[in-house]
CSV table of C-alpha atoms and ligand atoms in Angstrom, one decimal:
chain,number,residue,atom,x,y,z
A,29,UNK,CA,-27.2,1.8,-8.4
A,30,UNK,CA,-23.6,1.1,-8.1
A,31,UNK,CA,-22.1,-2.2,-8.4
A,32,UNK,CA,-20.5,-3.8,-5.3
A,33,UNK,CA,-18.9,-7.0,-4.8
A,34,UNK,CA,-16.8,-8.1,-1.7
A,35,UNK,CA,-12.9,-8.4,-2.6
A,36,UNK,CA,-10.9,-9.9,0.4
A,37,UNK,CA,-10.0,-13.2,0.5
A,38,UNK,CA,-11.9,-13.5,3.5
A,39,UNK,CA,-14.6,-11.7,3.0
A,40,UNK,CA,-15.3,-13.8,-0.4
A,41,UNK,CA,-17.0,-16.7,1.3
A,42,UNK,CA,-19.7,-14.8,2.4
A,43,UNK,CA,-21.0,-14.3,-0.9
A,44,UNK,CA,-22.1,-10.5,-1.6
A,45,UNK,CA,-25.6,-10.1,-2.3
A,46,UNK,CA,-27.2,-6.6,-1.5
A,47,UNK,CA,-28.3,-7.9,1.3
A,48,UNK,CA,-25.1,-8.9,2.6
A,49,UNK,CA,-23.7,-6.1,2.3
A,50,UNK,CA,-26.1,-4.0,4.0
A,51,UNK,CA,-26.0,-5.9,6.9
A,52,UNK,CA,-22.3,-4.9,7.4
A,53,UNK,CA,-21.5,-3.2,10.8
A,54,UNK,CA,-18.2,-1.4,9.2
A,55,UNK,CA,-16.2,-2.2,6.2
A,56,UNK,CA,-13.6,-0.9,3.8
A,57,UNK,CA,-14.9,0.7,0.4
A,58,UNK,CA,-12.7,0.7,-2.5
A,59,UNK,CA,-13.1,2.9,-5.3
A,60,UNK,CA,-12.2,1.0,-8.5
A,61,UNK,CA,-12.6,4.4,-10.7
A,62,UNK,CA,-10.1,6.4,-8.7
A,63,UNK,CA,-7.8,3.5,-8.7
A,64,UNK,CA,-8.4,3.7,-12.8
A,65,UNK,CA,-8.0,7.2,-12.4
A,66,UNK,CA,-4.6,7.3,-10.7
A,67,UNK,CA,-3.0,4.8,-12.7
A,68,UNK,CA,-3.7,6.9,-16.0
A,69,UNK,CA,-2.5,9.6,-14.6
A,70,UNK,CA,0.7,7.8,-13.4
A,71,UNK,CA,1.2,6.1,-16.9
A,72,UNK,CA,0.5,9.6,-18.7
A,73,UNK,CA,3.0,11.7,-16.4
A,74,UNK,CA,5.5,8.9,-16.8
A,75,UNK,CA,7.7,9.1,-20.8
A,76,UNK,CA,6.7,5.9,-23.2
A,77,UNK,CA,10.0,4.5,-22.3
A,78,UNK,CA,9.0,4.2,-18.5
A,79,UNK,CA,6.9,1.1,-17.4
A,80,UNK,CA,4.6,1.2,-14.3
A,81,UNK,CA,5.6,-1.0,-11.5
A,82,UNK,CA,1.9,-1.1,-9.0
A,83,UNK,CA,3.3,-2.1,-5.6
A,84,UNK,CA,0.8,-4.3,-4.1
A,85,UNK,CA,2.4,-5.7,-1.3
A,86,UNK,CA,0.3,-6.0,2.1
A,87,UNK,CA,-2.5,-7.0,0.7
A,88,UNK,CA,-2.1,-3.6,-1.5
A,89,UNK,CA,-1.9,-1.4,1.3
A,90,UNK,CA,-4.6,-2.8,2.8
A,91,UNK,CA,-7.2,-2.6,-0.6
A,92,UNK,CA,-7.3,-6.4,-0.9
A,93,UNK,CA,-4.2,-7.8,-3.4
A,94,UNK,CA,-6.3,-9.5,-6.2
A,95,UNK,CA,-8.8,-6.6,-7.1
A,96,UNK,CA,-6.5,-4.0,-7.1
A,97,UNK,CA,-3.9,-6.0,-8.8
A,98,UNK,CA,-6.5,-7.1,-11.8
A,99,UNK,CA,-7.4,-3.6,-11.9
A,100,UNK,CA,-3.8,-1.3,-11.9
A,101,UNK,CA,-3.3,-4.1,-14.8
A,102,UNK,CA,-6.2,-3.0,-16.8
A,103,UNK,CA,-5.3,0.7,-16.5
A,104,UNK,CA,-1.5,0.5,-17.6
A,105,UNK,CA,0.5,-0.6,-15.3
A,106,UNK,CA,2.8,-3.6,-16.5
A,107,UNK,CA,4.6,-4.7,-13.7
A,108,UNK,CA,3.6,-5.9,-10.1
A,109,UNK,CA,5.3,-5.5,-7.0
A,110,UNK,CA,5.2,-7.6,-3.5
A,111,UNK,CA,7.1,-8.1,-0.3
A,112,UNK,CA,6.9,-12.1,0.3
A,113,UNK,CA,6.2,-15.2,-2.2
A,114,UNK,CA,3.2,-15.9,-0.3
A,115,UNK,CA,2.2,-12.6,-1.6
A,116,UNK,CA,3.1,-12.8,-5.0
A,117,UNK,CA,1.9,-16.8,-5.3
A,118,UNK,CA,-1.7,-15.1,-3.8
A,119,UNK,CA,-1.8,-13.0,-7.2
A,120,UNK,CA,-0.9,-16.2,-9.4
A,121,UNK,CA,-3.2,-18.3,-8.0
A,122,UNK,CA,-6.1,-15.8,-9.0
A,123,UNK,CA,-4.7,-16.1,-13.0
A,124,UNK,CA,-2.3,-12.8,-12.7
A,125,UNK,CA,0.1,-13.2,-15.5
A,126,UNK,CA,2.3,-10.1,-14.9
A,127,UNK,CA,5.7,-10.0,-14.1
A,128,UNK,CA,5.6,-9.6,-10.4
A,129,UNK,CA,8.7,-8.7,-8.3
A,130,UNK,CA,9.2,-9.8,-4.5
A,131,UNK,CA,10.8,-7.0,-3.6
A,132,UNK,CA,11.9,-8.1,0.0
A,133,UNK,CA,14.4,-11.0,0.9
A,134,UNK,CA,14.0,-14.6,-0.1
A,135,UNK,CA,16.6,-17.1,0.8
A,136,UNK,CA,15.7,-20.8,1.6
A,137,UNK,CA,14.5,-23.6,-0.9
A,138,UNK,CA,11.0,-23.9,-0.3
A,139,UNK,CA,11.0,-19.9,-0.9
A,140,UNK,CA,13.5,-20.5,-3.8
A,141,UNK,CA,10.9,-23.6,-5.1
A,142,UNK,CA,8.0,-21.6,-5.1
A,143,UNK,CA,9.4,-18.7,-6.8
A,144,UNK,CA,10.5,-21.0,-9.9
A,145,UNK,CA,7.0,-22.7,-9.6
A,146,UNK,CA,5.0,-19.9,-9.9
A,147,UNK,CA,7.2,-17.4,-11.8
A,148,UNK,CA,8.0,-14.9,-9.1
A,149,UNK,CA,10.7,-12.7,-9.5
A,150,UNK,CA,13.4,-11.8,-6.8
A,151,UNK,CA,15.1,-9.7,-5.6
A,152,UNK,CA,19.0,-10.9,-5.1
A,153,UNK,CA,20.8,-8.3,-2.1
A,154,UNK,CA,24.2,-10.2,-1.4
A,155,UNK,CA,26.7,-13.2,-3.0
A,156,UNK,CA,25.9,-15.3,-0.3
A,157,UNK,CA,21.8,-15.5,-1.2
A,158,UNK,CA,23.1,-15.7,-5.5
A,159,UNK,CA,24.7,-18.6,-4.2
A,160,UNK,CA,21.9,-20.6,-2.5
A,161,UNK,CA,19.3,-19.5,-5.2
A,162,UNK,CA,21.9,-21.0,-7.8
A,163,UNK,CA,22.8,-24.0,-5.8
A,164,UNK,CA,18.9,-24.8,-4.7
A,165,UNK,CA,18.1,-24.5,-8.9
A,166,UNK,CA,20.5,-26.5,-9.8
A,167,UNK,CA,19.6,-29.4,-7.2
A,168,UNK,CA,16.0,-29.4,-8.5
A,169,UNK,CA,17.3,-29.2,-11.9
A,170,UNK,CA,15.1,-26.4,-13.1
A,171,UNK,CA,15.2,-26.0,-16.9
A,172,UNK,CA,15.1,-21.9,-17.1
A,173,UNK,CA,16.9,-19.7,-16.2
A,174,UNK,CA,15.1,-17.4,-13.3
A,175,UNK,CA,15.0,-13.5,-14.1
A,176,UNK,CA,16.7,-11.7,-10.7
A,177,UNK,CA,16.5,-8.4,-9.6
A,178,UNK,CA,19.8,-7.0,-8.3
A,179,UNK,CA,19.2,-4.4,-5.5
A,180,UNK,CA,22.1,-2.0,-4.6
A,181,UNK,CA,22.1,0.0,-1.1
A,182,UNK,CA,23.2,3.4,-2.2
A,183,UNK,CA,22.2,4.9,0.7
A,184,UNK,CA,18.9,3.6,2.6
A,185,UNK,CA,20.9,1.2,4.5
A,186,UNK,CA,18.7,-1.5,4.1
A,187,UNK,CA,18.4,-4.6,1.6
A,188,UNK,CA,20.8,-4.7,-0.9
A,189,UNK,CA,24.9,-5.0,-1.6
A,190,UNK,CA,26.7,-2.1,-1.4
A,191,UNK,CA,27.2,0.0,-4.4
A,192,UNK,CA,31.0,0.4,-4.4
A,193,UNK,CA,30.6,-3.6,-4.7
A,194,UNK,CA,28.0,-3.6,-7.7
A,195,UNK,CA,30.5,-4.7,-10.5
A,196,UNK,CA,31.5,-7.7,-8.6
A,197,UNK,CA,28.5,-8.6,-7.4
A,198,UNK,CA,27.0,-8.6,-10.9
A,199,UNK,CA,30.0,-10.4,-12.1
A,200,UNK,CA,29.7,-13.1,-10.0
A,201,UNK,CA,25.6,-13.9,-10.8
A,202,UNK,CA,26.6,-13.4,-14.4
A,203,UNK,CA,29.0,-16.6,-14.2
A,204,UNK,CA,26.2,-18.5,-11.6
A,205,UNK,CA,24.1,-21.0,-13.9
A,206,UNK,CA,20.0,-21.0,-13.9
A,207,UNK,CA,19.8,-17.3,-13.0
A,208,UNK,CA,19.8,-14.3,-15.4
A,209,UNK,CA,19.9,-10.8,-14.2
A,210,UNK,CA,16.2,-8.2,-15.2
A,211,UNK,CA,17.4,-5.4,-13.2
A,212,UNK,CA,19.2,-3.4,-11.4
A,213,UNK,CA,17.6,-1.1,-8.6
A,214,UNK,CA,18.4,0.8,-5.9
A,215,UNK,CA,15.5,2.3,-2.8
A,216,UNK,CA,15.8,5.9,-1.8
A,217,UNK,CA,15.4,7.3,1.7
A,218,UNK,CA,14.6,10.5,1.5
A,219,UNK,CA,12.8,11.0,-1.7
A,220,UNK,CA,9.7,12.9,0.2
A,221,UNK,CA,11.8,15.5,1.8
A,222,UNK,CA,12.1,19.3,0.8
A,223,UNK,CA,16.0,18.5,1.0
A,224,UNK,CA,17.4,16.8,-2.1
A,225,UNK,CA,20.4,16.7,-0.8
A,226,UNK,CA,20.5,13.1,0.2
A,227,UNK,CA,18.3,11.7,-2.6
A,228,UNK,CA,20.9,13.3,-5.7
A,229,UNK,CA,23.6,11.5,-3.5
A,230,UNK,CA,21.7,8.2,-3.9
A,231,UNK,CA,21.0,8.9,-7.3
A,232,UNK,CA,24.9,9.9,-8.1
A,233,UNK,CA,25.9,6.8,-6.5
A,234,UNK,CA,23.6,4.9,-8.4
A,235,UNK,CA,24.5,6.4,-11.8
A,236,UNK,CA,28.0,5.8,-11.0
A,237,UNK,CA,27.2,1.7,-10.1
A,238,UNK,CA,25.8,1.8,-13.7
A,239,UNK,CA,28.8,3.6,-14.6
A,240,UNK,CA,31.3,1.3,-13.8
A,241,UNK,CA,29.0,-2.1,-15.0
A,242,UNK,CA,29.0,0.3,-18.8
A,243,UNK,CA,33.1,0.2,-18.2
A,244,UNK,CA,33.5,-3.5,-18.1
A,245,UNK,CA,30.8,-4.0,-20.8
A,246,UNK,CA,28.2,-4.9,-19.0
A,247,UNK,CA,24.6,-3.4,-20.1
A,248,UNK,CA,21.9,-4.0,-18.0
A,249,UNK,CA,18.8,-4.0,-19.5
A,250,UNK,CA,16.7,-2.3,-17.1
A,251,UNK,CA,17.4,0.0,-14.0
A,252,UNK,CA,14.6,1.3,-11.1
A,253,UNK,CA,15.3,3.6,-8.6
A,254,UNK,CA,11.7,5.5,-7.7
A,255,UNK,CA,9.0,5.3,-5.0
A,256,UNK,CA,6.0,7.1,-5.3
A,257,UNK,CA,7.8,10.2,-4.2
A,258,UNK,CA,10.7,10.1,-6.3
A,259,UNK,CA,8.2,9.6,-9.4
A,260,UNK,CA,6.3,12.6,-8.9
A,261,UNK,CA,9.5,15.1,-7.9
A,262,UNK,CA,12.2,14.5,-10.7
A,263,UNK,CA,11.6,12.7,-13.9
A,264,UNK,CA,15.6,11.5,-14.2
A,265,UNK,CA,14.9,9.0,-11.6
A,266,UNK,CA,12.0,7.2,-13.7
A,267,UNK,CA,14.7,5.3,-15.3
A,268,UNK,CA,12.6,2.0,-17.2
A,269,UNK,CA,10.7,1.1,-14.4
A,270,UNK,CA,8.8,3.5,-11.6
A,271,UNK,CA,7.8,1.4,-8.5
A,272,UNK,CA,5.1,3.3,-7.2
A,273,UNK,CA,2.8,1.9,-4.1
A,274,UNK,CA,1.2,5.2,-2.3
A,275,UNK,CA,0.4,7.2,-4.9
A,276,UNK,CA,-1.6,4.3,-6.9
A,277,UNK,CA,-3.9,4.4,-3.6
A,278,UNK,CA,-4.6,7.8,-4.4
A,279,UNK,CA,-2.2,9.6,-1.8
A,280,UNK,CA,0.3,12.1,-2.3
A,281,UNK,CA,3.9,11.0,-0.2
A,282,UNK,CA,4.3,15.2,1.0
A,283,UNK,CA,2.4,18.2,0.9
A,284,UNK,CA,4.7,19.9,-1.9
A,285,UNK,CA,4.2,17.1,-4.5
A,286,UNK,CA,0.1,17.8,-4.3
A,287,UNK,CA,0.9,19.8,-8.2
A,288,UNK,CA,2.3,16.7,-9.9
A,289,UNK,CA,-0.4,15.1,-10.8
A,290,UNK,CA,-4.3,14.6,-10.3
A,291,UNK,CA,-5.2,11.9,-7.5
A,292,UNK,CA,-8.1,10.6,-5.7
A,293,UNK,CA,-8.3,8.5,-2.4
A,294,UNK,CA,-9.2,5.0,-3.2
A,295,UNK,CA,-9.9,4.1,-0.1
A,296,UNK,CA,-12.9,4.8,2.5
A,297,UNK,CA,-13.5,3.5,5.3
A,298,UNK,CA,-17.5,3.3,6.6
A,299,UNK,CA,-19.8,1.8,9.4
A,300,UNK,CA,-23.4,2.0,10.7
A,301,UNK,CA,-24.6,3.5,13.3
A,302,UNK,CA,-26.3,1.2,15.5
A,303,UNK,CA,-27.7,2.6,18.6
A,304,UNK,CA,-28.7,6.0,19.2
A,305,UNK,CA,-29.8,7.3,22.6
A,306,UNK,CA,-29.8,10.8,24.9
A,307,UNK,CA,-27.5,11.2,28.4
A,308,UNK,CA,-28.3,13.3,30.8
A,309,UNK,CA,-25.6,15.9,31.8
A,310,UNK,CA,-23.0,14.2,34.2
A,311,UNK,CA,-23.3,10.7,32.5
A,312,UNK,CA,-19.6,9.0,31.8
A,313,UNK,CA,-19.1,7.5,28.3
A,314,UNK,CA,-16.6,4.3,27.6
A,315,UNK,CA,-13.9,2.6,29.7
A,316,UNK,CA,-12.5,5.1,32.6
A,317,UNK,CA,-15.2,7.6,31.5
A,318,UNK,CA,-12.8,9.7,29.9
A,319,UNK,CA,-15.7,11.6,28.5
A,320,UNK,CA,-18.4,12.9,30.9
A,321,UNK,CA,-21.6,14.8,29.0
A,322,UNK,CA,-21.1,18.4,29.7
A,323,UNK,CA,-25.0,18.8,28.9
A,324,UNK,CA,-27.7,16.3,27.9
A,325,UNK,CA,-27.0,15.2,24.3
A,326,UNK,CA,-27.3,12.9,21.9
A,327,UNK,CA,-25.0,9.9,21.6
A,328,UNK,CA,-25.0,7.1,18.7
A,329,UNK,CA,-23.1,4.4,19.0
A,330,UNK,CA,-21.0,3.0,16.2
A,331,UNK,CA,-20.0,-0.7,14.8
A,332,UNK,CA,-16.0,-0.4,14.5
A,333,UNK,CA,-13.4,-0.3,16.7
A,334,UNK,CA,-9.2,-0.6,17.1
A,335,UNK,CA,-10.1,-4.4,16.4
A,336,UNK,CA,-11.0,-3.2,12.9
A,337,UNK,CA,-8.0,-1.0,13.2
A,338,UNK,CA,-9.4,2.8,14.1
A,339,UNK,CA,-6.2,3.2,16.0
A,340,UNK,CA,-7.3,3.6,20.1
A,341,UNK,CA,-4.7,6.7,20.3
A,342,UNK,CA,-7.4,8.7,17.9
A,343,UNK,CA,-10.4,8.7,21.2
A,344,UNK,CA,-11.4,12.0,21.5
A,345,UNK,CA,-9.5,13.3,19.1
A,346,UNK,CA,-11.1,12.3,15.6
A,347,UNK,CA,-14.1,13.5,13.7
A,348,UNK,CA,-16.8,11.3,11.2
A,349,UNK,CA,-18.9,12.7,8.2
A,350,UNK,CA,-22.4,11.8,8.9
A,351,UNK,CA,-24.7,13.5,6.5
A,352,UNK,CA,-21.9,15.3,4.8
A,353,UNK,CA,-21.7,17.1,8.8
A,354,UNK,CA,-18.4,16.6,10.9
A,355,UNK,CA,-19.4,15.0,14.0
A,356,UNK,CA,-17.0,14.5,17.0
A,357,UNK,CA,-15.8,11.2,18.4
A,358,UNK,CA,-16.2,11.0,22.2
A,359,UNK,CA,-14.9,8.6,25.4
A,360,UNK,CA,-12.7,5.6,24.6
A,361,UNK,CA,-12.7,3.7,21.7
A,362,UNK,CA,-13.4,0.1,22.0
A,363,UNK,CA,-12.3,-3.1,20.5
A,364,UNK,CA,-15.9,-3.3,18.4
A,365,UNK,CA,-17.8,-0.3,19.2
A,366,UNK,CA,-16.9,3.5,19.4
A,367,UNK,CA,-19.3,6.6,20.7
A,368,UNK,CA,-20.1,9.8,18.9
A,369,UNK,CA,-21.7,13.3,20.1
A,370,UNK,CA,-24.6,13.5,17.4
A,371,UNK,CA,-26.7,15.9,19.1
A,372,UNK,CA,-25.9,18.2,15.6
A,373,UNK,CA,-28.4,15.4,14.0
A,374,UNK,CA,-31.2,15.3,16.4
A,375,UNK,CA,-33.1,12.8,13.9
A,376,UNK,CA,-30.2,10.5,13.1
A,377,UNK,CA,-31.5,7.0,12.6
A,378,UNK,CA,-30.1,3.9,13.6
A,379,UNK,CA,-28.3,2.2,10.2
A,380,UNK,CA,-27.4,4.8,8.9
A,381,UNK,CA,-23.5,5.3,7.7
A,382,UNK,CA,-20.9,7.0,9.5
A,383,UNK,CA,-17.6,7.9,7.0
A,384,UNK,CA,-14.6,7.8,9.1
A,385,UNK,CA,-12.4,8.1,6.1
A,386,UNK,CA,-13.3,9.5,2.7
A,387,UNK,CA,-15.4,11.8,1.5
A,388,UNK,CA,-19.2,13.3,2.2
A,389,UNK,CA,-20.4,16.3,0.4
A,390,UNK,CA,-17.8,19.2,1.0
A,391,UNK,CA,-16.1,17.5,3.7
A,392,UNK,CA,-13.1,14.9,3.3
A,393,UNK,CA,-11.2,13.4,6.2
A,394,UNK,CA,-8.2,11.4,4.9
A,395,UNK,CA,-5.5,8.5,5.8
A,396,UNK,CA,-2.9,11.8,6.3
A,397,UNK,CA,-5.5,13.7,8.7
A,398,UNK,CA,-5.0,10.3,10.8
A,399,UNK,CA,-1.2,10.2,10.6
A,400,UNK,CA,-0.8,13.6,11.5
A,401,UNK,CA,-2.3,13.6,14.4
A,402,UNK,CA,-1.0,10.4,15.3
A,403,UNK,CA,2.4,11.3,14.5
A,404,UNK,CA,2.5,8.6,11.6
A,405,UNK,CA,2.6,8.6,8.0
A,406,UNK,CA,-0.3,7.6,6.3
A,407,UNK,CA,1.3,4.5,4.6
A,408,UNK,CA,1.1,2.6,8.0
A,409,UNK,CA,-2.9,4.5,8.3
A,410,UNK,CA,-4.0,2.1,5.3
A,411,UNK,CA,-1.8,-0.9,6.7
A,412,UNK,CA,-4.0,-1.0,9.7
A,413,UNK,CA,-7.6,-2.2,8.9
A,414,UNK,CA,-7.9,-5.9,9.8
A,415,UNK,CA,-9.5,-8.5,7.6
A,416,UNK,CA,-12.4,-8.4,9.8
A,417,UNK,CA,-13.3,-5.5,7.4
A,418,UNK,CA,-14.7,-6.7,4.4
A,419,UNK,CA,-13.1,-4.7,1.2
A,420,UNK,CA,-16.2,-3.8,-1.0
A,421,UNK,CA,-15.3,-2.6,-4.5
A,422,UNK,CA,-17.3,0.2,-5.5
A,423,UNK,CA,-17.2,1.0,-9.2
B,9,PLP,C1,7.2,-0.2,-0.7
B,9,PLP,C2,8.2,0.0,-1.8
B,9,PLP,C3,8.0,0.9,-2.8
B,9,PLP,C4,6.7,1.8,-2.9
B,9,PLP,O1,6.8,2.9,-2.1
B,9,PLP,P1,5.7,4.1,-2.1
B,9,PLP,O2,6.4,5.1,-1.3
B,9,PLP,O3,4.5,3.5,-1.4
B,9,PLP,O4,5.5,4.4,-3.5
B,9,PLP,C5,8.9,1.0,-3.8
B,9,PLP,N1,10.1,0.3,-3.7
B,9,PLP,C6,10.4,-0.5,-2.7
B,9,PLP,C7,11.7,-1.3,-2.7
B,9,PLP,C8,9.4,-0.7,-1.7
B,9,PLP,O5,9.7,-1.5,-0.7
């Protein structure tokens, strides 16, 4: 019997009993052994000197924050990573004790309070926001200093100062009281193409950043510069740190880096059937009838919908494992409910478990079989299921 418990935040009121659980109409399964699985891997592919950054932010890609969190932590990863301070105070509040690193912007004092409060590490992107952070310490009179993150834009034109400005811009937090500088990282933007023509830019510009901080005798004691992608392509840009989000999950960032390493899906997603009846040929299925029966068949009807975040754009045009069979998806989907064409499984009972992603038997229909045919990247595929589904860790 495997061991289940529920693991969002707001599926935890509800108590898991068996019972519970099998009364779920659709939830989201989460494989704690894969997750094990992929962080060894990481942390074996990775040189001593290189520490593991898990990046949990949203909700860890939709896995539910606090289990994955506790669990990356357990396998070898040393280091968290988040987007906002409500994010990172979520993991605290459960009794995580890792350094965790907001990785997006943070700029007024209530953000500022919170960090010192609960021990969060940001990320600092321009003079101005050293400023305030410095300012806002020193009115509350905090005792220690706070450990910043410098982030550089070399190239991804997004947070951070520019590069050709990074000996300044270190210079001036140096001489700012109540802050003392961790890092210094940069993002890359292409680190998951064929072309490495733009990432060894980034990386060149980067090195030469570090360069010029060497010049003026400044050492920093730790640089970061890789995504899940860069990780797995080029071992010169693991740096101390890797900051690796996708991967952890169990997904590969491109088709060509499939060799690096071993991973498994963490993630499934799963709901009951719960009506099955026949249609005579001619009958319309869903809104607008977008689907009239060809021939009298079969149809179950299914508990999850775009609500739950099957994305609408995939009716007609997805597939479910039901008994380790691929079964098609037909008419509209619906905020709660979607249809299937089950006349493969004449005997198909009400209750039983459709798997719209993961595995069954031979077949396996993943997060990137969604985002290509949506035109998407799986990343924003995990993003989408709604706390409606409950996250059940499955060990
Ligand atoms: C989200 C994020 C990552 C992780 O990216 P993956 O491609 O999922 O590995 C790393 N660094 C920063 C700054 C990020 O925002």
């Amino acid at each position: 019997m495997l061991s289940r418990k529920q693991t969002s935040s707001v599926a935890s009121h509800q108590q898991c009993d068996t019972y519970a659980w099998f009364s779920q109409r659709a939830w989201v399964e989460i494989d704690l052994g894969a997750l094990s699985h992929n962080v060894q891997q990481l942390v074996q592919f990775l040189s001593p000197r290189t520490q593991l950054m898990a990046v949990v932010k949203a909700d860890a890609y939709g896995h539910g924050a606090v289990t994955i969190a506790q669990t990356v932590l357990q396998s070898g990863a040393s280091w968290l990573g988040v987007a906002t301070v409500p994010e990172g105070i979520q993991l605290r509040e459960a009794g995580i004790e890792a350094p965790i690193l907001i990785l997006g912007a943070t700029h007024t004092p209530e953000q500022i309070h919170a960090i010192a409060h609960w021990k969060l590490q940001p990320t600092l992107c321009s003079p101005k926001q050293a400023l305030i952070f410095s300012n806002v310490l020193e009115a509350i009179n905090y005792g220690f200093p706070v450990p910043i993150h410098i982030k550089l834009d070399t190239g991804m034109s997004r947070l951070g100062t520019d590069w050709q400005q990074a000996a300044e811009f270190v210079q001036l937090v140096q001489r700012l009281p109540h802050l003392t500088i961790a890092s210094i990282y940069s993002h890359l933007a292409t680190a998951d193409s064929l072309d490495p023509t733009v990432m060894q830019e980034q990386h060149r510009r980067f090195e030469q950043a570090i360069a010029q901080l060497k010049e003026i005798g400044i050492k920093i004691p730790c640089l970061h510069l890789a995504n899940s992608a860069a990780t797995l392509t080029d071992s010169a840009l693991h740096y101390d740190i890797v900051r690796v989000g996708l991967a952890v999950y169990g997904l590969y960032p491109a088709a060509h880096l499939h060799t690096a390493i071993h991973l498994k899906p963490v993630l499934q997603l799963k709901a009951r059937v719960t009506q099955v009846k026949t249609i005579a040929a001619g009958t319309g299925v869903s809104y607008s009838h977008k689907f009239i029966a060809p021939h009298e068949l079969r149809l179950a009807v299914v508990g999850i919908g775009y609500a739950d975040g099957v994305p609408r754009n995939l009716s007609q045009n997805m597939q479910v494992l039901i008994r380790g069979q691929r079964v098609p998806q037909i008419g509209t989907i619906t905020m709660d409910q979607l249809m299937l064409d089950v006349s493969a499984i004449p005997d198909l009972q009400e209750g039983e478990i459709v798997t719209l992603l993961g595995e069954q038997g031979k077949e396996q229909i993943s997060a990137n079989d969604w985002a290509e045919q949506l035109n998407t990247i799986s990343w924003e595929i995990l993003c989408g299921f709604k706390h409606r589904l409950p996250r059940v860790a499955v060990i």
